[in-house]
Amino acid sequence: MSVIEAPPLAELRALAPLHARAQGIPAARCRAVLSHIRTAHGDDADSWPAVWNRAGDALAARGRHLDAARHYALARFPSVDGPARERAQRLCVRSFDRWRASWPGIGRLEVEAPSGGGRFAVWTAGLSRQAPRPLILVCGGIVSVKEQWAPLLARAAALGTALAVTELPGVGENTLPYDTAAPAMISALLDSLANRADVRRTHAVALSFGGHLALRAALEDRRLVGVSTVGAPVRHFFLDHDWHTRLPTTTAHTLRRLTGRASAELGEWALTADELARLRDLPVTYVAALRDDIVPLSDAAALAADPAARRRFLVVDDEHGAPAQLARVRPLLLGSALRDLGVHPVRRAALCAVAGALRTRPGRVRT
């Protein structure tokens, strides 16, 4: 098995502003923290996790628990590889837990894998035994922790839905193995919420590799009535070996840590032509970035190849995850979720209006 080097500091510095922006950390604040970092790994005082941890500690001491959680999330970025990042992961969850105490209705759920092979945690909102609501299930990618979705959880009442946010196997608190059986975790989650949400109407807002997990889960679980995603690998990412040689080190290294295999060894994860045909009737909203250096545009094209498939596309001039387009992408994803769930027509119309021009003809996706 080949060794993939750990992400270099220069690459982490380049990625930090994108992830800071996604969590609401001001750019000036991110630059200030980065200015004190000299090494990418380890426990030294000027290392990546140590500097971000200290920033989180200072905020936690002032009672700013959500801001602290955001800084701890960057301290453990991109994945836990030692005591300092493990501490960051633990304190990220603890700080978030303290923040959510001020938001009645935000709860915590722990789910055991049906096979007994691990467990994962979920933050929830809008659950009700008396009046179960349709569910929006949220999951990020291989470097994203569930705590970054705090603003969405706080909006559950306004959306008129139940919410459940979680993580991919191997990320954050999720101890499940990240393998071809991983999509079963979504069914396990829906089973656990069946008496507090109308899980028969579940829409997954799942980003990057989370989108791939949701699409695979939808093959077996018809309770998923729609998927909205940004830059999800579908087929070509897993099959194009030349593409793998150009992946950022952070992506290649993190995938190796989570799966135990190099990206070029994940060919069976690709959705086949038959599986894509089985997903024809599943509404999928897909945001593709023209400068995506992780997932090729040909994966969006794979979803668009069937003109009868229920697809909506937005193509933006941005990087993986469309971080510079968040003000447009977030309303689009939520608006698509509300539309597929058939709830809150006024709010979903407003969200889609904010999102702007949306490509609705599958054949017009750029490749």
Short mmCIF file of C-alpha atoms in Angstrom, two decimals:
data_model
loop_
_atom_site.label_atom_id
_atom_site.label_comp_id
_atom_site.label_asym_id
_atom_site.label_seq_id
_atom_site.Cartn_x
_atom_site.Cartn_y
_atom_site.Cartn_z
CA MET A 1 0.00 0.00 0.00
CA SER A 2 1.53 3.31 -1.07
CA VAL A 3 2.10 6.06 1.49
CA ILE A 4 0.41 9.41 0.96
CA GLU A 5 2.19 12.32 2.60
CA ALA A 6 0.41 14.40 5.21
CA PRO A 7 -1.08 17.69 3.97
CA PRO A 8 1.59 20.42 3.89
CA LEU A 9 1.13 23.67 5.76
CA ALA A 10 0.90 25.69 2.54
CA GLU A 11 -2.09 23.64 1.39
CA LEU A 12 -3.84 23.91 4.76
CA ARG A 13 -3.28 27.68 4.72
CA ALA A 14 -4.88 27.88 1.28
CA LEU A 15 -7.88 25.82 2.39
CA ALA A 16 -8.44 27.52 5.74
CA PRO A 17 -10.16 30.69 4.44
CA LEU A 18 -12.66 28.59 2.49
CA HIS A 19 -13.62 26.52 5.51
CA ALA A 20 -13.56 29.53 7.82
CA ARG A 21 -15.98 31.36 5.52
CA ALA A 22 -18.31 28.36 5.45
CA GLN A 23 -18.47 28.44 9.27
CA GLY A 24 -18.89 32.18 9.59
CA ILE A 25 -15.39 32.99 10.86
CA PRO A 26 -14.44 36.46 9.52
CA ALA A 27 -11.59 36.55 7.01
CA ALA A 28 -9.54 38.96 9.15
CA ARG A 29 -9.90 36.64 12.14
CA CYS A 30 -8.77 33.66 10.06
CA ARG A 31 -5.71 35.57 8.80
CA ALA A 32 -4.81 36.59 12.34
CA VAL A 33 -4.86 32.99 13.59
CA LEU A 34 -2.94 31.71 10.57
CA SER A 35 -0.18 34.28 11.15
CA HIS A 36 0.86 32.42 14.34
CA ILE A 37 1.11 28.96 12.73
CA ARG A 38 4.48 27.57 11.68
CA THR A 39 3.91 23.81 11.34
CA ALA A 40 0.98 21.75 10.03
CA HIS A 41 1.05 18.86 12.48
CA GLY A 42 2.17 17.85 15.94
CA ASP A 43 1.68 19.35 19.38
CA ASP A 44 4.19 22.21 19.38
CA ALA A 45 2.90 25.61 20.48
CA ASP A 46 3.09 27.02 16.95
CA SER A 47 1.46 24.01 15.25
CA TRP A 48 -1.82 24.21 13.36
CA PRO A 49 -3.94 22.40 15.97
CA ALA A 50 -2.30 24.12 18.95
CA VAL A 51 -2.80 27.65 17.62
CA TRP A 52 -6.43 27.08 16.61
CA ASN A 53 -7.06 25.32 19.93
CA ARG A 54 -5.78 28.33 21.87
CA ALA A 55 -8.06 30.59 19.86
CA GLY A 56 -10.98 28.32 20.72
CA ASP A 57 -9.99 28.20 24.39
CA ALA A 58 -10.01 32.00 24.60
CA LEU A 59 -13.50 32.19 23.12
CA ALA A 60 -14.81 29.41 25.35
CA ALA A 61 -13.47 31.21 28.43
CA ARG A 62 -15.56 34.23 27.41
CA GLY A 63 -18.70 32.14 27.04
CA ARG A 64 -18.72 32.36 23.23
CA HIS A 65 -19.29 28.65 22.84
CA LEU A 66 -20.44 28.54 19.22
CA ASP A 67 -17.47 30.64 18.06
CA ALA A 68 -15.23 28.39 20.10
CA ALA A 69 -16.68 25.30 18.42
CA ARG A 70 -15.95 26.83 15.01
CA HIS A 71 -12.31 27.41 15.93
CA TYR A 72 -11.95 23.92 17.37
CA ALA A 73 -13.40 22.55 14.12
CA LEU A 74 -10.54 24.20 12.23
CA ALA A 75 -8.05 22.96 14.84
CA ARG A 76 -9.00 19.33 14.04
CA PHE A 77 -9.02 20.05 10.27
CA PRO A 78 -8.64 18.08 8.07
CA SER A 79 -8.76 14.97 10.28
CA VAL A 80 -7.71 13.76 13.72
CA ASP A 81 -4.09 12.62 13.59
CA GLY A 82 -2.79 13.08 17.12
CA PRO A 83 -3.50 14.37 20.64
CA ALA A 84 -3.87 18.05 19.69
CA ARG A 85 -6.42 17.42 16.96
CA GLU A 86 -8.16 14.83 19.12
CA ARG A 87 -8.51 17.47 21.83
CA ALA A 88 -9.94 19.88 19.25
CA GLN A 89 -12.53 17.32 18.17
CA ARG A 90 -13.60 16.69 21.75
CA LEU A 91 -13.84 20.38 22.63
CA CYS A 92 -15.68 21.19 19.40
CA VAL A 93 -18.48 18.83 20.45
CA ARG A 94 -18.45 20.06 24.06
CA SER A 95 -18.59 23.74 23.09
CA PHE A 96 -21.39 23.08 20.62
CA ASP A 97 -23.29 21.17 23.30
CA ARG A 98 -23.02 24.18 25.62
CA TRP A 99 -24.19 26.53 22.88
CA ARG A 100 -27.24 24.45 22.00
CA ALA A 101 -28.38 24.57 25.64
CA SER A 102 -29.59 28.09 24.85
CA TRP A 103 -31.68 26.83 21.91
CA PRO A 104 -34.69 24.81 23.10
CA GLY A 105 -35.51 22.08 20.63
CA ILE A 106 -31.96 21.29 19.50
CA GLY A 107 -31.25 17.77 20.69
CA ARG A 108 -28.66 15.04 20.45
CA LEU A 109 -29.12 11.48 19.28
CA GLU A 110 -26.66 8.61 19.19
CA VAL A 111 -27.27 5.78 16.74
CA GLU A 112 -25.70 2.33 16.80
CA ALA A 113 -24.93 0.67 13.49
CA PRO A 114 -27.26 -2.27 12.81
CA SER A 115 -24.24 -4.55 12.50
CA GLY A 116 -22.78 -3.32 15.77
CA GLY A 117 -19.73 -2.00 13.93
CA GLY A 118 -19.78 1.47 15.40
CA ARG A 119 -21.94 4.45 16.30
CA PHE A 120 -22.55 7.98 15.14
CA ALA A 121 -24.01 11.11 16.68
CA VAL A 122 -26.68 13.44 15.32
CA TRP A 123 -27.79 16.95 16.24
CA THR A 124 -31.54 17.30 15.75
CA ALA A 125 -34.19 20.02 15.73
CA GLY A 126 -37.92 20.24 15.04
CA LEU A 127 -38.73 16.72 16.25
CA SER A 128 -42.23 16.01 17.55
CA ARG A 129 -44.09 12.85 18.52
CA GLN A 130 -47.44 14.65 18.32
CA ALA A 131 -46.94 16.30 14.91
CA PRO A 132 -44.05 14.66 13.02
CA ARG A 133 -42.64 16.87 10.25
CA PRO A 134 -40.86 15.92 7.02
CA LEU A 135 -37.13 15.57 7.56
CA ILE A 136 -34.14 17.39 6.11
CA LEU A 137 -31.08 15.20 6.65
CA VAL A 138 -27.76 17.07 6.43
CA CYS A 139 -24.27 15.63 5.99
CA GLY A 140 -20.99 17.16 4.89
CA GLY A 141 -17.92 15.65 3.26
CA ILE A 142 -14.71 13.99 4.38
CA VAL A 143 -13.41 17.00 6.35
CA SER A 144 -16.68 18.49 7.65
CA VAL A 145 -18.01 18.07 11.18
CA LYS A 146 -21.70 18.28 12.01
CA GLU A 147 -21.21 21.22 14.37
CA GLN A 148 -20.77 23.60 11.44
CA TRP A 149 -24.53 23.40 10.78
CA ALA A 150 -25.56 25.35 13.88
CA PRO A 151 -27.30 28.20 11.97
CA LEU A 152 -29.48 25.70 10.10
CA LEU A 153 -30.51 23.88 13.26
CA ALA A 154 -31.57 27.18 14.76
CA ARG A 155 -33.91 27.74 11.78
CA ALA A 156 -35.88 24.49 12.04
CA ALA A 157 -39.06 26.22 13.19
CA ALA A 158 -38.89 28.73 10.35
CA LEU A 159 -38.41 25.97 7.79
CA GLY A 160 -41.32 23.93 9.10
CA THR A 161 -39.34 20.69 8.96
CA ALA A 162 -37.44 18.39 11.24
CA LEU A 163 -33.64 18.51 10.90
CA ALA A 164 -30.91 15.96 11.54
CA VAL A 165 -27.24 16.76 10.92
CA THR A 166 -24.51 14.15 11.07
CA GLU A 167 -21.11 13.16 9.67
CA LEU A 168 -19.58 10.68 7.29
CA PRO A 169 -18.10 7.49 8.73
CA GLY A 170 -14.70 8.19 10.27
CA VAL A 171 -15.37 11.93 10.55
CA GLY A 172 -15.97 13.65 13.89
CA GLU A 173 -17.83 11.35 16.27
CA ASN A 174 -18.76 8.79 13.63
CA THR A 175 -16.92 5.55 14.37
CA LEU A 176 -18.47 3.50 11.54
CA PRO A 177 -16.11 2.19 8.85
CA TYR A 178 -16.20 4.17 5.62
CA ASP A 179 -16.78 1.41 3.09
CA THR A 180 -19.36 0.28 0.55
CA ALA A 181 -21.77 -0.60 3.40
CA ALA A 182 -21.63 2.94 4.81
CA PRO A 183 -24.86 4.20 3.15
CA ALA A 184 -26.83 1.89 5.48
CA MET A 185 -26.19 4.43 8.24
CA ILE A 186 -28.81 6.70 6.66
CA SER A 187 -31.48 4.02 6.93
CA ALA A 188 -30.45 3.40 10.54
CA LEU A 189 -30.82 7.10 11.26
CA LEU A 190 -34.27 7.27 9.65
CA ASP A 191 -35.36 4.22 11.64
CA SER A 192 -34.27 5.90 14.87
CA LEU A 193 -36.29 9.05 14.07
CA ALA A 194 -39.41 7.31 12.74
CA ASN A 195 -41.59 8.20 15.73
CA ARG A 196 -40.53 11.88 15.88
CA ALA A 197 -40.31 12.87 12.20
CA ASP A 198 -42.13 11.95 9.01
CA VAL A 199 -39.12 10.08 7.67
CA ARG A 200 -41.18 8.77 4.74
CA ARG A 201 -40.50 12.25 3.35
CA THR A 202 -36.77 12.81 3.80
CA HIS A 203 -34.61 15.08 1.69
CA ALA A 204 -30.83 14.86 2.03
CA VAL A 205 -28.77 18.03 1.80
CA ALA A 206 -25.45 16.26 1.52
CA LEU A 207 -22.25 17.88 0.30
CA SER A 208 -19.34 16.39 -1.63
CA PHE A 209 -18.77 12.79 -0.49
CA GLY A 210 -21.88 13.12 1.67
CA GLY A 211 -23.80 13.52 -1.58
CA HIS A 212 -22.34 10.28 -2.89
CA LEU A 213 -23.38 8.54 0.34
CA ALA A 214 -26.94 9.89 0.01
CA LEU A 215 -27.28 8.85 -3.63
CA ARG A 216 -26.15 5.34 -2.77
CA ALA A 217 -28.54 5.21 0.18
CA ALA A 218 -31.41 6.28 -2.08
CA LEU A 219 -30.87 3.18 -4.19
CA GLU A 220 -32.17 1.06 -1.31
CA ASP A 221 -34.21 3.41 0.86
CA ARG A 222 -37.20 5.02 -0.85
CA ARG A 223 -37.85 7.24 2.13
CA LEU A 224 -35.31 9.57 0.55
CA VAL A 225 -37.42 11.67 -1.79
CA GLY A 226 -34.69 14.05 -2.96
CA VAL A 227 -31.00 14.91 -2.73
CA SER A 228 -29.35 18.32 -2.95
CA THR A 229 -25.58 18.37 -3.22
CA VAL A 230 -22.51 20.38 -4.14
CA GLY A 231 -19.64 18.68 -5.93
CA ALA A 232 -20.59 15.08 -5.15
CA PRO A 233 -18.44 12.34 -6.70
CA VAL A 234 -20.71 10.08 -8.71
CA ARG A 235 -18.81 7.92 -11.16
CA HIS A 236 -15.78 9.34 -12.94
CA PHE A 237 -14.01 10.45 -9.76
CA PHE A 238 -13.69 6.81 -8.75
CA LEU A 239 -12.72 5.49 -12.20
CA ASP A 240 -10.35 8.11 -13.64
CA HIS A 241 -6.91 7.13 -12.37
CA ASP A 242 -5.25 10.08 -14.10
CA TRP A 243 -7.52 12.41 -12.14
CA HIS A 244 -6.37 10.86 -8.87
CA THR A 245 -2.76 11.86 -9.55
CA ARG A 246 -3.81 15.53 -9.47
CA LEU A 247 -5.86 15.44 -6.27
CA PRO A 248 -4.87 17.86 -3.49
CA THR A 249 -2.78 16.12 -0.86
CA THR A 250 -5.40 16.92 1.79
CA THR A 251 -8.07 15.03 -0.13
CA ALA A 252 -5.90 12.04 -0.97
CA HIS A 253 -4.54 11.79 2.56
CA THR A 254 -7.94 12.15 4.25
CA LEU A 255 -9.57 9.57 1.99
CA ARG A 256 -6.75 7.17 2.81
CA ARG A 257 -7.23 7.74 6.54
CA LEU A 258 -10.99 7.21 6.34
CA THR A 259 -11.16 4.27 3.93
CA GLY A 260 -7.79 2.61 4.41
CA ARG A 261 -7.34 2.74 0.64
CA ALA A 262 -6.04 5.13 -1.98
CA SER A 263 -8.64 6.95 -4.07
CA ALA A 264 -7.58 4.93 -7.12
CA GLU A 265 -8.63 1.76 -5.27
CA LEU A 266 -12.27 2.82 -4.81
CA GLY A 267 -13.55 1.88 -8.27
CA GLU A 268 -16.46 -0.18 -6.90
CA TRP A 269 -17.83 2.97 -5.27
CA ALA A 270 -18.72 4.41 -8.69
CA LEU A 271 -22.42 4.40 -9.51
CA THR A 272 -23.02 2.14 -12.48
CA ALA A 273 -25.20 2.98 -15.47
CA ASP A 274 -27.87 0.65 -14.06
CA GLU A 275 -27.77 2.35 -10.66
CA LEU A 276 -28.04 5.79 -12.24
CA ALA A 277 -31.07 4.56 -14.18
CA ARG A 278 -32.65 3.39 -10.92
CA LEU A 279 -32.23 6.92 -9.57
CA ARG A 280 -33.96 8.49 -12.59
CA ASP A 281 -37.08 9.46 -10.64
CA LEU A 282 -35.18 10.83 -7.64
CA PRO A 283 -35.07 14.65 -7.75
CA VAL A 284 -31.42 15.69 -7.53
CA THR A 285 -30.20 19.29 -7.31
CA TYR A 286 -26.49 19.47 -8.14
CA VAL A 287 -24.16 22.47 -7.85
CA ALA A 288 -21.01 22.05 -9.95
CA ALA A 289 -17.93 24.29 -9.73
CA LEU A 290 -15.93 25.01 -12.87
CA ARG A 291 -12.62 25.12 -10.98
CA ASP A 292 -13.26 22.03 -8.85
CA ASP A 293 -9.91 20.25 -8.39
CA ILE A 294 -11.42 17.37 -6.38
CA VAL A 295 -14.51 16.16 -8.27
CA PRO A 296 -14.51 16.33 -12.11
CA LEU A 297 -17.34 18.05 -13.95
CA SER A 298 -17.92 14.77 -15.75
CA ASP A 299 -19.63 13.55 -12.58
CA ALA A 300 -22.34 16.19 -12.99
CA ALA A 301 -22.57 15.11 -16.61
CA ALA A 302 -23.10 11.50 -15.51
CA LEU A 303 -26.21 12.59 -13.64
CA ALA A 304 -27.34 14.63 -16.63
CA ALA A 305 -26.88 11.94 -19.28
CA ASP A 306 -30.46 10.66 -18.99
CA PRO A 307 -32.78 13.38 -20.35
CA ALA A 308 -35.72 11.81 -18.50
CA ALA A 309 -34.02 12.04 -15.10
CA ARG A 310 -35.32 14.58 -12.58
CA ARG A 311 -32.30 16.85 -12.27
CA ARG A 312 -31.62 20.52 -11.53
CA PHE A 313 -28.17 21.98 -12.05
CA LEU A 314 -26.35 25.14 -11.14
CA VAL A 315 -22.86 25.66 -12.56
CA VAL A 316 -20.71 28.31 -10.87
CA ASP A 317 -17.24 29.72 -11.47
CA ASP A 318 -15.74 28.59 -8.18
CA GLU A 319 -13.71 25.93 -6.38
CA HIS A 320 -14.82 22.65 -4.81
CA GLY A 321 -17.80 23.23 -2.55
CA ALA A 322 -18.53 26.64 -4.15
CA PRO A 323 -17.34 28.53 -1.03
CA ALA A 324 -17.52 31.93 -2.72
CA GLN A 325 -21.13 31.29 -3.74
CA LEU A 326 -22.57 30.37 -0.34
CA ALA A 327 -25.11 33.21 -0.38
CA ARG A 328 -26.56 31.69 -3.55
CA VAL A 329 -25.97 28.00 -2.98
CA ARG A 330 -27.42 27.66 0.52
CA PRO A 331 -30.84 29.09 -0.41
CA LEU A 332 -30.86 26.88 -3.49
CA LEU A 333 -30.23 23.71 -1.48
CA LEU A 334 -32.83 24.56 1.15
CA GLY A 335 -35.37 25.71 -1.44
CA SER A 336 -34.94 22.43 -3.32
CA ALA A 337 -35.40 20.48 -0.10
CA LEU A 338 -38.64 22.29 0.76
CA ARG A 339 -39.92 21.83 -2.78
CA ASP A 340 -39.24 18.10 -2.83
CA LEU A 341 -40.83 17.71 0.61
CA GLY A 342 -43.86 19.72 -0.49
CA VAL A 343 -43.79 22.13 2.45
CA HIS A 344 -43.67 25.88 3.06
CA PRO A 345 -44.34 27.14 -0.51
CA VAL A 346 -43.82 30.81 0.36
CA ARG A 347 -40.44 30.25 1.98
CA ARG A 348 -39.19 27.89 -0.71
CA ALA A 349 -40.16 30.37 -3.42
CA ALA A 350 -38.23 33.07 -1.60
CA LEU A 351 -35.19 30.83 -1.19
CA CYS A 352 -35.15 29.86 -4.86
CA ALA A 353 -35.51 33.53 -5.84
CA VAL A 354 -32.42 34.36 -3.79
CA ALA A 355 -30.53 31.51 -5.40
CA GLY A 356 -31.05 33.08 -8.81
CA ALA A 357 -30.79 31.38 -12.19
CA LEU A 358 -31.07 27.63 -11.92
CA ARG A 359 -30.34 25.30 -14.81
CA THR A 360 -33.31 22.97 -15.21
CA ARG A 361 -32.43 21.26 -18.50
CA PRO A 362 -30.12 18.31 -17.75
CA GLY A 363 -28.56 18.43 -21.20
CA ARG A 364 -27.22 21.91 -20.61
CA VAL A 365 -24.75 21.03 -17.88
CA ARG A 366 -21.27 22.16 -18.83
CA THR A 367 -18.63 19.45 -19.08
#
